[in-house]
CSV table of C-alpha atoms in Angstrom, one decimal:
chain,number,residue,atom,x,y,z
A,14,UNK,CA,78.3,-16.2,-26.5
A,15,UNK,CA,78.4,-19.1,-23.6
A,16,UNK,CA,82.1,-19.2,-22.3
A,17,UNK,CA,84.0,-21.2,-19.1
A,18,UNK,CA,86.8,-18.8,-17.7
A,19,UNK,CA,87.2,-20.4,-14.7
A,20,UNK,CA,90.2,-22.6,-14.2
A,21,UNK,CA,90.3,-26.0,-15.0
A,22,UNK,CA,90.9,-27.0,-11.1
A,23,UNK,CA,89.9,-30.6,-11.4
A,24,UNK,CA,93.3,-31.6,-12.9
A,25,UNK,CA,96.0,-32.7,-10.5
A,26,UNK,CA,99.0,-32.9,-13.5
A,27,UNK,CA,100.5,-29.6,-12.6
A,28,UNK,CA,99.5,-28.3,-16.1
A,29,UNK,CA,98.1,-25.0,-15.5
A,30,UNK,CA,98.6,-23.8,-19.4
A,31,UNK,CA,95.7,-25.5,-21.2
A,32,UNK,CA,95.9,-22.8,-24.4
A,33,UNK,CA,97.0,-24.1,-27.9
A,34,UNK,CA,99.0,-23.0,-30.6
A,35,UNK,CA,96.9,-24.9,-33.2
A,36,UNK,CA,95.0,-24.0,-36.0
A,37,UNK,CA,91.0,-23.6,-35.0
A,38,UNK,CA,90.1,-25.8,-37.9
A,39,UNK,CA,91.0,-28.5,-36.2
A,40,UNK,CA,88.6,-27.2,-33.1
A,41,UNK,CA,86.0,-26.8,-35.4
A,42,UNK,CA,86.2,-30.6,-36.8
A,43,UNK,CA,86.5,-31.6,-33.2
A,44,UNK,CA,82.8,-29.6,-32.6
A,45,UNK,CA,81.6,-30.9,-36.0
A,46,UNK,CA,81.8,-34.6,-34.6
A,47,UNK,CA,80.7,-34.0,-30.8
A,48,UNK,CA,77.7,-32.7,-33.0
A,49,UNK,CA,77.3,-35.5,-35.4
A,50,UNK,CA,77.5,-37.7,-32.5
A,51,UNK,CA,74.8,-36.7,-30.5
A,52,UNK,CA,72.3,-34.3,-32.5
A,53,UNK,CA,70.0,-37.3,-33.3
A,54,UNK,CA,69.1,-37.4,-29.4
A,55,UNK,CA,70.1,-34.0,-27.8
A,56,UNK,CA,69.1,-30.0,-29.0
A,57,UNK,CA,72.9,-28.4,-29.5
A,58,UNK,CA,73.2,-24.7,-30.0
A,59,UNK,CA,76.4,-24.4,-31.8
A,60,UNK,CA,79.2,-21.4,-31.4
A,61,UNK,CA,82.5,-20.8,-31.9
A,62,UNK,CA,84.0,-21.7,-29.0
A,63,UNK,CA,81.7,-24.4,-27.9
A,64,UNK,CA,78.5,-26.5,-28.1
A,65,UNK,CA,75.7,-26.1,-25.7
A,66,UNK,CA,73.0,-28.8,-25.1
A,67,UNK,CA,70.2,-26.8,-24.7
A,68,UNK,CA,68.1,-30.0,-22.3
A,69,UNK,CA,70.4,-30.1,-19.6
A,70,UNK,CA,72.3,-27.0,-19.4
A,71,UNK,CA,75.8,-28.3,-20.4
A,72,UNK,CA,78.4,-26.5,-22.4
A,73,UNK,CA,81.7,-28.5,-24.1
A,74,UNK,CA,84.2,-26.4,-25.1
A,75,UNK,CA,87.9,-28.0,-26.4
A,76,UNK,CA,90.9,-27.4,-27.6
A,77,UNK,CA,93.6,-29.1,-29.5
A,78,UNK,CA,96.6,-29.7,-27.5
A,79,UNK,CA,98.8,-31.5,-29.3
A,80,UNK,CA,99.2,-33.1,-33.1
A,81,UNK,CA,102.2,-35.4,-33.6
A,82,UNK,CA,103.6,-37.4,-36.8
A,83,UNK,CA,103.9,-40.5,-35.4
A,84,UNK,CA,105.8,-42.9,-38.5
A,85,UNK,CA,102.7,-44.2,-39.9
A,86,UNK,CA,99.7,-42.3,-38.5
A,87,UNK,CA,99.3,-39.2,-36.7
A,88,UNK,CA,98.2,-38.8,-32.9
A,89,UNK,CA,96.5,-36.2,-31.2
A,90,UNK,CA,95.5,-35.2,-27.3
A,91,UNK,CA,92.3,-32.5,-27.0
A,92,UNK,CA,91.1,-31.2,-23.7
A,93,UNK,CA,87.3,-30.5,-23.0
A,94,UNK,CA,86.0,-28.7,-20.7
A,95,UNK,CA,82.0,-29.5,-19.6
A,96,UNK,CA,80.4,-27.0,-17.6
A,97,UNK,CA,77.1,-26.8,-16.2
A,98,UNK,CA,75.5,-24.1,-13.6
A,99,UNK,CA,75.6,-27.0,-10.6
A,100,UNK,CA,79.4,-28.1,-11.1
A,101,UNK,CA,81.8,-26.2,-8.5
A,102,UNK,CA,84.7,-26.3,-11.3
A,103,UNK,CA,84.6,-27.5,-14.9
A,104,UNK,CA,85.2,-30.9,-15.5
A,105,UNK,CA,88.2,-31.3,-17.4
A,106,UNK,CA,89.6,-34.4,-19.4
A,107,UNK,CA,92.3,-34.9,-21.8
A,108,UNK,CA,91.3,-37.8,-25.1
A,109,UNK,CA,94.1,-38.7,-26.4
A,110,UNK,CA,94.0,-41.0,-29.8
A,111,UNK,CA,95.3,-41.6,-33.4
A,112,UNK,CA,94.2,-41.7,-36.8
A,113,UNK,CA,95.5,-41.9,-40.3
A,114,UNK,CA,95.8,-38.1,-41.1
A,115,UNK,CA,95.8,-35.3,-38.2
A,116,UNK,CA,91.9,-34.4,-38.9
A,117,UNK,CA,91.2,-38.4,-38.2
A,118,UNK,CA,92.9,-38.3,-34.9
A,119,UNK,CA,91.4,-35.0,-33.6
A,120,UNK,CA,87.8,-36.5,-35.0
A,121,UNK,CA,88.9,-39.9,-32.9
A,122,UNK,CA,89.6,-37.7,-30.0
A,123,UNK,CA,86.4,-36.2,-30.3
A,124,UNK,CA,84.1,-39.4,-31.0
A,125,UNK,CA,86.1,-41.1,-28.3
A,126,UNK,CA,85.3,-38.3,-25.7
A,127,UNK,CA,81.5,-38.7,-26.5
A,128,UNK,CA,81.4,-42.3,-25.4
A,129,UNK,CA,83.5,-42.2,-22.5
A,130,UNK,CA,82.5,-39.0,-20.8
A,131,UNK,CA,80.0,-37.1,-22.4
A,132,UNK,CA,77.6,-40.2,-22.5
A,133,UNK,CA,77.8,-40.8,-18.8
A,134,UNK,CA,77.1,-36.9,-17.9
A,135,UNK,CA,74.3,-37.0,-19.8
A,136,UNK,CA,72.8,-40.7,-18.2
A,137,UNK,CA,73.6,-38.8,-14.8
A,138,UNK,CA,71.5,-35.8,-15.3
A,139,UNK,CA,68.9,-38.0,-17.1
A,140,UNK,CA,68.2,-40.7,-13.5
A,141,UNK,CA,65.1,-39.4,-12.3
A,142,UNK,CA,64.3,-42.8,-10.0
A,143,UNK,CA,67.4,-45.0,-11.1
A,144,UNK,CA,70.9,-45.7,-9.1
A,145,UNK,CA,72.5,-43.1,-6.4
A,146,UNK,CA,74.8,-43.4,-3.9
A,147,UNK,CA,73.9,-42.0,-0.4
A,148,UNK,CA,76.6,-39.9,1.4
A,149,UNK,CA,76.4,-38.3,5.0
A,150,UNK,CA,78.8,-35.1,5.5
A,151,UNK,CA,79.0,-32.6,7.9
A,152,UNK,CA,75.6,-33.5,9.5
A,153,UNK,CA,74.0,-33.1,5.8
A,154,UNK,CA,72.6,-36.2,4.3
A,155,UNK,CA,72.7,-36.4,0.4
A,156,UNK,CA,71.7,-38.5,-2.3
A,157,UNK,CA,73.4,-38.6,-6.0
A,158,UNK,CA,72.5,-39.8,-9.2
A,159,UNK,CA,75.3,-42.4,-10.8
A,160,UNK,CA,75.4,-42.6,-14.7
A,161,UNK,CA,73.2,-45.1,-15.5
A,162,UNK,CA,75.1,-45.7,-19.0
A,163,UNK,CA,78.6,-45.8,-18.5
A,164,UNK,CA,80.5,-47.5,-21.2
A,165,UNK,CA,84.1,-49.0,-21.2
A,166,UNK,CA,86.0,-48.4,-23.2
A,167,UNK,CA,89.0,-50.5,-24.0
A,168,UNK,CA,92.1,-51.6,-26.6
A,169,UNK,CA,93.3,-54.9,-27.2
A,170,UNK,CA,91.8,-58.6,-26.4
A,171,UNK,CA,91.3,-60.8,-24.0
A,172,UNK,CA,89.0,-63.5,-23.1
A,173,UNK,CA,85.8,-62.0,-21.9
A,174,UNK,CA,83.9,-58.4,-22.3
A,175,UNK,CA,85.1,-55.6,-20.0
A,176,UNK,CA,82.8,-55.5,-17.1
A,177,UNK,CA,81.5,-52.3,-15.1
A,178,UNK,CA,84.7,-51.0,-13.2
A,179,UNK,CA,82.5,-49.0,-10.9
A,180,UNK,CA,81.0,-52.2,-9.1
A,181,UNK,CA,84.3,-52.7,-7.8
A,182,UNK,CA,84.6,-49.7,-5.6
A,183,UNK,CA,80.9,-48.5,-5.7
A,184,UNK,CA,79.9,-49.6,-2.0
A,185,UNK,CA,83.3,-47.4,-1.0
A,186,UNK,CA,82.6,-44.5,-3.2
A,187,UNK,CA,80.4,-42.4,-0.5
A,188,UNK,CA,82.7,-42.2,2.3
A,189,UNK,CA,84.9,-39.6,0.0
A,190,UNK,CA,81.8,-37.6,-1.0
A,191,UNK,CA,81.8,-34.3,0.6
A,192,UNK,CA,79.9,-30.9,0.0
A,193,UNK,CA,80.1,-30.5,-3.5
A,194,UNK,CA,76.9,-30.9,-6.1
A,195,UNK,CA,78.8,-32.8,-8.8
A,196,UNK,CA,81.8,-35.5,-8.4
A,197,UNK,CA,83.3,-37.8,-11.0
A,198,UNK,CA,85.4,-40.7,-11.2
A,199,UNK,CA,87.7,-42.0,-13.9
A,200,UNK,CA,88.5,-45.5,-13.6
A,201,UNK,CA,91.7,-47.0,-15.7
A,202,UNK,CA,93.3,-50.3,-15.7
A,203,UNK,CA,96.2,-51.9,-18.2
A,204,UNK,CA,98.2,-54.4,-18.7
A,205,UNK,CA,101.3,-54.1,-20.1
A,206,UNK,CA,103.8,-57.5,-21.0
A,207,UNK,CA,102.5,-58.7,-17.3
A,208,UNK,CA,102.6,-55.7,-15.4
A,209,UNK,CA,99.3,-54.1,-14.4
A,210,UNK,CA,98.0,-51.0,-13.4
A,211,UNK,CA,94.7,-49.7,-11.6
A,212,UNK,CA,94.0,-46.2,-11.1
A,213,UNK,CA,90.8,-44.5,-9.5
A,214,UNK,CA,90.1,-40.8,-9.6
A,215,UNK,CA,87.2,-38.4,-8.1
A,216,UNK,CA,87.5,-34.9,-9.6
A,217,UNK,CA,91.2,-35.4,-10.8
A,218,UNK,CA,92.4,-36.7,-7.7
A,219,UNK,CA,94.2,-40.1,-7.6
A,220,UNK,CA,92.9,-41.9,-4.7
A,221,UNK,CA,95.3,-45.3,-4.1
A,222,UNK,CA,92.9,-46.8,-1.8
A,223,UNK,CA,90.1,-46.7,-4.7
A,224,UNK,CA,92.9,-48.1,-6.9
A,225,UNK,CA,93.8,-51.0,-4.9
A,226,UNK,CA,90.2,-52.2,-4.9
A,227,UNK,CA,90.5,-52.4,-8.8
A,228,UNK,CA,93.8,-54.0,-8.7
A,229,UNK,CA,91.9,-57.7,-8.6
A,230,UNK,CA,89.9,-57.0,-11.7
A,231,UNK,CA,93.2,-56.6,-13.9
A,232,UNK,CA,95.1,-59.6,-11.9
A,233,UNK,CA,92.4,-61.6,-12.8
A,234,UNK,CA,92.2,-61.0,-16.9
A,235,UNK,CA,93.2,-63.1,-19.5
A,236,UNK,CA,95.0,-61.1,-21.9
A,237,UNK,CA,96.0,-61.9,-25.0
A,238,UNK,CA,97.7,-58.8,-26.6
A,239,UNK,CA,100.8,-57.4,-24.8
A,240,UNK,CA,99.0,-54.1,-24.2
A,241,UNK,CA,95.5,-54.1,-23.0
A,242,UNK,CA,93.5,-50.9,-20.7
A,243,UNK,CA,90.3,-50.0,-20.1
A,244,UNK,CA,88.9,-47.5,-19.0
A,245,UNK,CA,85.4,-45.7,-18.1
A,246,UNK,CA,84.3,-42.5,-16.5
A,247,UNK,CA,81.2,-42.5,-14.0
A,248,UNK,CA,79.3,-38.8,-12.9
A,249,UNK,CA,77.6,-38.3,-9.6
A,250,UNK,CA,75.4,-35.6,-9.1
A,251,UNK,CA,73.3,-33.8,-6.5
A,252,UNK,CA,70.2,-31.9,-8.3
A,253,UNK,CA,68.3,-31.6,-4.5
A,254,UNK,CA,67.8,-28.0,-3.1
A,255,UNK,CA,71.3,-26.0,-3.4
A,256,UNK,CA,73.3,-25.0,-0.3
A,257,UNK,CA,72.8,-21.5,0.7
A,258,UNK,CA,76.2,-21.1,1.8
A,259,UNK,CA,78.2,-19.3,-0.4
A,260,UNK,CA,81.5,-20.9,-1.3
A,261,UNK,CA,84.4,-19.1,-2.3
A,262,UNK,CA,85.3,-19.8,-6.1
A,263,UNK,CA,88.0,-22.4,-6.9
A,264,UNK,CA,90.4,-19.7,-8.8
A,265,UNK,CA,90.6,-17.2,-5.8
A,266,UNK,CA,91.2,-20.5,-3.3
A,267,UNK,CA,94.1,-21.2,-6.0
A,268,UNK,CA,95.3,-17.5,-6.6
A,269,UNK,CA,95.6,-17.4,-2.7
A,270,UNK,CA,97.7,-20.4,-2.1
A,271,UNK,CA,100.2,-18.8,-5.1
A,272,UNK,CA,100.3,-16.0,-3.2
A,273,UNK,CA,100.7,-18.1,0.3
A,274,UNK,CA,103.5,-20.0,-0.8
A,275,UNK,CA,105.3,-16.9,-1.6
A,276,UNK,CA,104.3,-15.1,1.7
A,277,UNK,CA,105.7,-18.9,3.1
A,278,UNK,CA,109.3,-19.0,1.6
A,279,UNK,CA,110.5,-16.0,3.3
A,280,UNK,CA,110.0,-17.3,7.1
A,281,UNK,CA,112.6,-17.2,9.0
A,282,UNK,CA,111.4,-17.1,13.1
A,283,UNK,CA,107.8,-16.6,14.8
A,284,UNK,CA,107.8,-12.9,13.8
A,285,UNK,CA,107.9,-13.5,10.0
A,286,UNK,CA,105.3,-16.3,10.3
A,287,UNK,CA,103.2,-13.7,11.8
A,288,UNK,CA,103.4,-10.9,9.0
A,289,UNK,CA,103.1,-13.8,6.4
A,290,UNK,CA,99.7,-14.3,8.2
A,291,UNK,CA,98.7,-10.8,8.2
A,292,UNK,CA,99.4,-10.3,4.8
A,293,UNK,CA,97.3,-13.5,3.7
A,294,UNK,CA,94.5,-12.0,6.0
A,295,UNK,CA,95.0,-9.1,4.3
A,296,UNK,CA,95.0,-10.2,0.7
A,297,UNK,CA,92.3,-12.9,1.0
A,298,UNK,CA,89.9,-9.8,1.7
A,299,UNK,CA,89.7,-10.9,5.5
A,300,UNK,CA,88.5,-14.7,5.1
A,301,UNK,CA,89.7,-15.2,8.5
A,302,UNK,CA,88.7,-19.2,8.2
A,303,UNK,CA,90.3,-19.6,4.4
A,304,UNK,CA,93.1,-17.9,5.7
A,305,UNK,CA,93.7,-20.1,8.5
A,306,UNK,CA,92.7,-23.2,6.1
A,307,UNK,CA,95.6,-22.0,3.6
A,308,UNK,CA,98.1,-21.3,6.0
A,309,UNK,CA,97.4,-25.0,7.9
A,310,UNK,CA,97.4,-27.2,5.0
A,311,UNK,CA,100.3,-25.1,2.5
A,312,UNK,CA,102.7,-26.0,4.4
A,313,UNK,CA,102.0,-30.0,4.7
A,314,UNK,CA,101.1,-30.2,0.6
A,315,UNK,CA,103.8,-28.5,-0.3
A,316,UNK,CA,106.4,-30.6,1.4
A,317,UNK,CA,104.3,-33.9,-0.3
A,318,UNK,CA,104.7,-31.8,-3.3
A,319,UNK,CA,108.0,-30.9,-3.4
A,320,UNK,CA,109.7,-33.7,-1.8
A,321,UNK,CA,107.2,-36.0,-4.0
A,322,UNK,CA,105.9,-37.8,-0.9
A,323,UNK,CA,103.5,-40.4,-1.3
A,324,UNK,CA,100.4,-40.6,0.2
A,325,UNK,CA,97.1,-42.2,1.0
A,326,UNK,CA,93.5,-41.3,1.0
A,327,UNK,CA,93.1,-40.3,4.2
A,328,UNK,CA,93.2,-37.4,6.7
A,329,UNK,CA,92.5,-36.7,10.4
A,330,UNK,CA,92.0,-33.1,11.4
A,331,UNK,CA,92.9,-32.9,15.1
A,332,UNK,CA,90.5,-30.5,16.7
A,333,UNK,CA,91.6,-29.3,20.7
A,334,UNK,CA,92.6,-33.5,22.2
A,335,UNK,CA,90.1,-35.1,19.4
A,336,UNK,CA,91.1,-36.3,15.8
A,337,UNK,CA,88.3,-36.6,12.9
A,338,UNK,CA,88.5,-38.7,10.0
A,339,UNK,CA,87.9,-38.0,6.9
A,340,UNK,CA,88.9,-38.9,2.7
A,341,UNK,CA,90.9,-36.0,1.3
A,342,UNK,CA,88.2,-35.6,-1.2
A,343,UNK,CA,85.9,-34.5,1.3
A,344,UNK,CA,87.7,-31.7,2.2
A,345,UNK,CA,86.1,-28.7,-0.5
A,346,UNK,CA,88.9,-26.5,-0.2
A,347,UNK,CA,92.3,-29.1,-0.3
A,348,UNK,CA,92.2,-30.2,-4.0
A,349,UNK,CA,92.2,-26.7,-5.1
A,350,UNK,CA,95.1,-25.4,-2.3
A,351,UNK,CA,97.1,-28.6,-3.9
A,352,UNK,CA,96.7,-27.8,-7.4
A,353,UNK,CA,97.8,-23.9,-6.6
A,354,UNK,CA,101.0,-25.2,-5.2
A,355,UNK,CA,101.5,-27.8,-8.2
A,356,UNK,CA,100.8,-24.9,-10.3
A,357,UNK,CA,103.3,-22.8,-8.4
A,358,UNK,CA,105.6,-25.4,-8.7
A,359,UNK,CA,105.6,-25.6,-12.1
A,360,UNK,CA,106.1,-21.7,-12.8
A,361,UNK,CA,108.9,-21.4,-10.5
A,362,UNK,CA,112.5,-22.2,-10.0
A,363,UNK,CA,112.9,-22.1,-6.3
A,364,UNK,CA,116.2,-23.0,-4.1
A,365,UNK,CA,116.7,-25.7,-1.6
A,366,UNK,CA,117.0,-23.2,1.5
A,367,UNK,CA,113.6,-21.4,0.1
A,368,UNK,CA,111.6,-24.8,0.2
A,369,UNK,CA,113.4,-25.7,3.2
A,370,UNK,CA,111.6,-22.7,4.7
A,371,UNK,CA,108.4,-23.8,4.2
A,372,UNK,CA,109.0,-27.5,4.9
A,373,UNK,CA,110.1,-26.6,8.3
A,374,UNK,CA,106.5,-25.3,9.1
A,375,UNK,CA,105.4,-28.6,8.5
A,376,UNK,CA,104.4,-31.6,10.9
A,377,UNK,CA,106.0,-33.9,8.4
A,378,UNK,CA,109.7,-32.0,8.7
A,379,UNK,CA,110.7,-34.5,11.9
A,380,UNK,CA,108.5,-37.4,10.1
A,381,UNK,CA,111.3,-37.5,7.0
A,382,UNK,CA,113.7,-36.4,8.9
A,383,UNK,CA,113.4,-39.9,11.3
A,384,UNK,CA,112.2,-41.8,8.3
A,385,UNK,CA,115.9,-40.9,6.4
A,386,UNK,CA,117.8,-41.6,9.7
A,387,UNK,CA,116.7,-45.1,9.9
A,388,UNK,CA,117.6,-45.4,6.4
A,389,UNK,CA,114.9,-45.2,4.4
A,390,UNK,CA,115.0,-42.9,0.6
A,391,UNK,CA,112.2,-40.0,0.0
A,392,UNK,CA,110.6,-42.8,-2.5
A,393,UNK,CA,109.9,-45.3,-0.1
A,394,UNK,CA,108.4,-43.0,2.4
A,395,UNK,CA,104.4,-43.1,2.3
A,396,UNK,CA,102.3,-41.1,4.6
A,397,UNK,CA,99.5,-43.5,4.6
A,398,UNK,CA,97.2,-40.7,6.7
A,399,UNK,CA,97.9,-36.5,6.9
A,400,UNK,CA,97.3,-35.3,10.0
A,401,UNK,CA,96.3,-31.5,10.2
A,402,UNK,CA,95.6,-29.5,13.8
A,403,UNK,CA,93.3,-27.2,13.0
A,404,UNK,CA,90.9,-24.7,15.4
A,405,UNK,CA,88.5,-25.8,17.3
A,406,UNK,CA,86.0,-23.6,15.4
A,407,UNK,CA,87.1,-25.4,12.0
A,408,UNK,CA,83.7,-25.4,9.8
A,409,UNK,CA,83.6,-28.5,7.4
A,410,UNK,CA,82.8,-27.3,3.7
């Protein structure tokens, strides 16, 4: 029977439980709609734990996170996971939605998940000749396929139809491409009494400079409710010749950082910086590079995380007296070295001095420091670019 263990590393919510307390029956309604939905144009092979579309490979599974009485109706939030032999981690997205009885709102959840995001994989995998978006990294030139049907979806009214998010940022979208076959961004904007809200993300990341170029869409609307979003979810893929580089899995990358942070806490002085080392060496089965890519970037994510530092898109890795630039995104290893320290964060209770220890084997330490001197509070600090020395010898993945 087809099933996903890896962990759901796309997410950047620090929610690193996804099981669920709640009865399978309403799984099974939740599988009995995805089905409904699309068995008139796609071959499903149906189990337990998840449906499998035979055409292209792809396997849904979900579960039911949460049922609430809400008054009148009831609301639920489901998490799917789509995998498929080409993506490097599962994609994972919460549907959240409501309905008059708790089966209508997981069966909402469901049906809305089918148009949003299972509808554009599918368009993806299906553009033979149609749009893709070009990307050059690492010497390696790529092209990707973009979800040809990619509806928006949206609640409340305003004066025209939604238009296609993704035009906004589309010409921008390749320079945070990296290494990986597959790539997805959700795009979501609201307004809410006045106030908007745009938000981009590629693989669970929120990217502000992506979000900025949507911010002129939602200025622009006429709404007429005092609540209005939309929202729509666009899949990139590479199906050319695979990499024959071998790439460690996203769960070990993860596991390690857990086990880097607490290697991390206890130093002191040179000499306990050095057995931390060894003992990451050691534990990461002698990965000499992913060792040294852990014990670089730890430090500077878990300050951003801990201290809850904002920051921008972008990066410059300074190499010997050079500096490269480069989108966060790019770099394969960083989304999944961040979500094992949110993860950590959210299992642990740690002290001031214990953080402290690790903060102070960051660049940023004298940054905050300076910034708080002239007056300034953690939230208005905003790194708008991390800079990381790494080896000379540093090999982009």
């Amino acid at each position: 029977m087809p099933q996903d263990n890896r962990v759901p590393s796309a997410r950047y919510d620090g929610r690193p439980d996804t099981r669920s307390e709640l009865g399978d029956e309403f799984t099974q309604a939740a599988y009995d709609m995805i089905e409904m939905c699309i068995k008139d144009e796609l071959r499903v092979s149906r189990y337990d734990n998840c449906i499998v579309i035979d055409e292209q490979g792809l396997t849904v599974s979900c579960t039911v996170q949460s049922i609430k009485n809400e008054d009148k109706y009831y609301s639920a939030e489901l998490m799917f996971l789509i995998s498929h032999k080409l993506f490097d981690e599962p994609v994972c997205e919460f549907t959240r939605y409501t309905g008059d009885s708790a089966e209508e709102a997981v069966t909402n959840c469901a049906s809305l998940f089918v148009f949003t995001v299972f509808t554009s994989i599918v368009s993806a995998f299906d553009n033979e000749d149609g749009e893709h978006i070009l990307s050059d990294f690492g010497g390696r030139e790529r092209s990707f396929a973009v979800s040809e049907d990619r509806p928006v979806f949206n609640i409340g009214e305003r004066g025209e139809e939604p238009a296609d998010m993704f035009s906004y940022v589309k010409r921008y979208v390749h320079n945070y491409l990296g290494s990986k076959n597959a790539y997805w961004l959700e795009l979501y904007v609201y307004s809410l009494e006045g106030r908007s809200h745009s938000e981009v993300r590629l693989n669970g990341a929120l990217l502000s400079g992506l979000s900025d170029r949507l911010r002129g869409y939602i200025d622009a609307m006429k709404i007429e409710d005092d609540f209005y979003s939309e929202r729509q979810f666009v899949m990139l893929l590479d199906r050319s010749s695979p990499d024959d580089r071998k790439y460690t899995a996203a769960e070990t990358v993860i596991s390690l950082t857990k086990c880097a942070v607490d290697l991390l806490l206890s130093v002191t002085d040179r000499e306990s910086d050095r057995i931390a080392y060894d003992r990451l060496v050691r534990v990461s089965g002698k990965q000499i590079r992913l060792a040294n890519e852990i014990r670089v970037l730890v430090p500077e994510l878990f300050t951003c995380e801990y201290l809850h530092i904002k920051r921008g898109d972008d990066i410059k890795l300074r190499m010997g007296n050079g500096f490269v630039p480069f989108k966060r995104t790019q770099l394969r290893n960083l989304g999944y070295i961040e979500q094992g320290i949110i993860q950590y964060l959210a299992e642990n209770r740690l002290s001031r001095k214990q953080a402290w220890n690790i903060i102070r084997l960051s660049s940023l330490d004298e940054v905050i420091k300076e910034s708080i001197r002239n007056g300034m509070t953690l939230d208005e600090i905003t790194l708008t670019e991390l800079v990381l020395g790494v080896p000379d010898d540093y090999e982009l993945l």
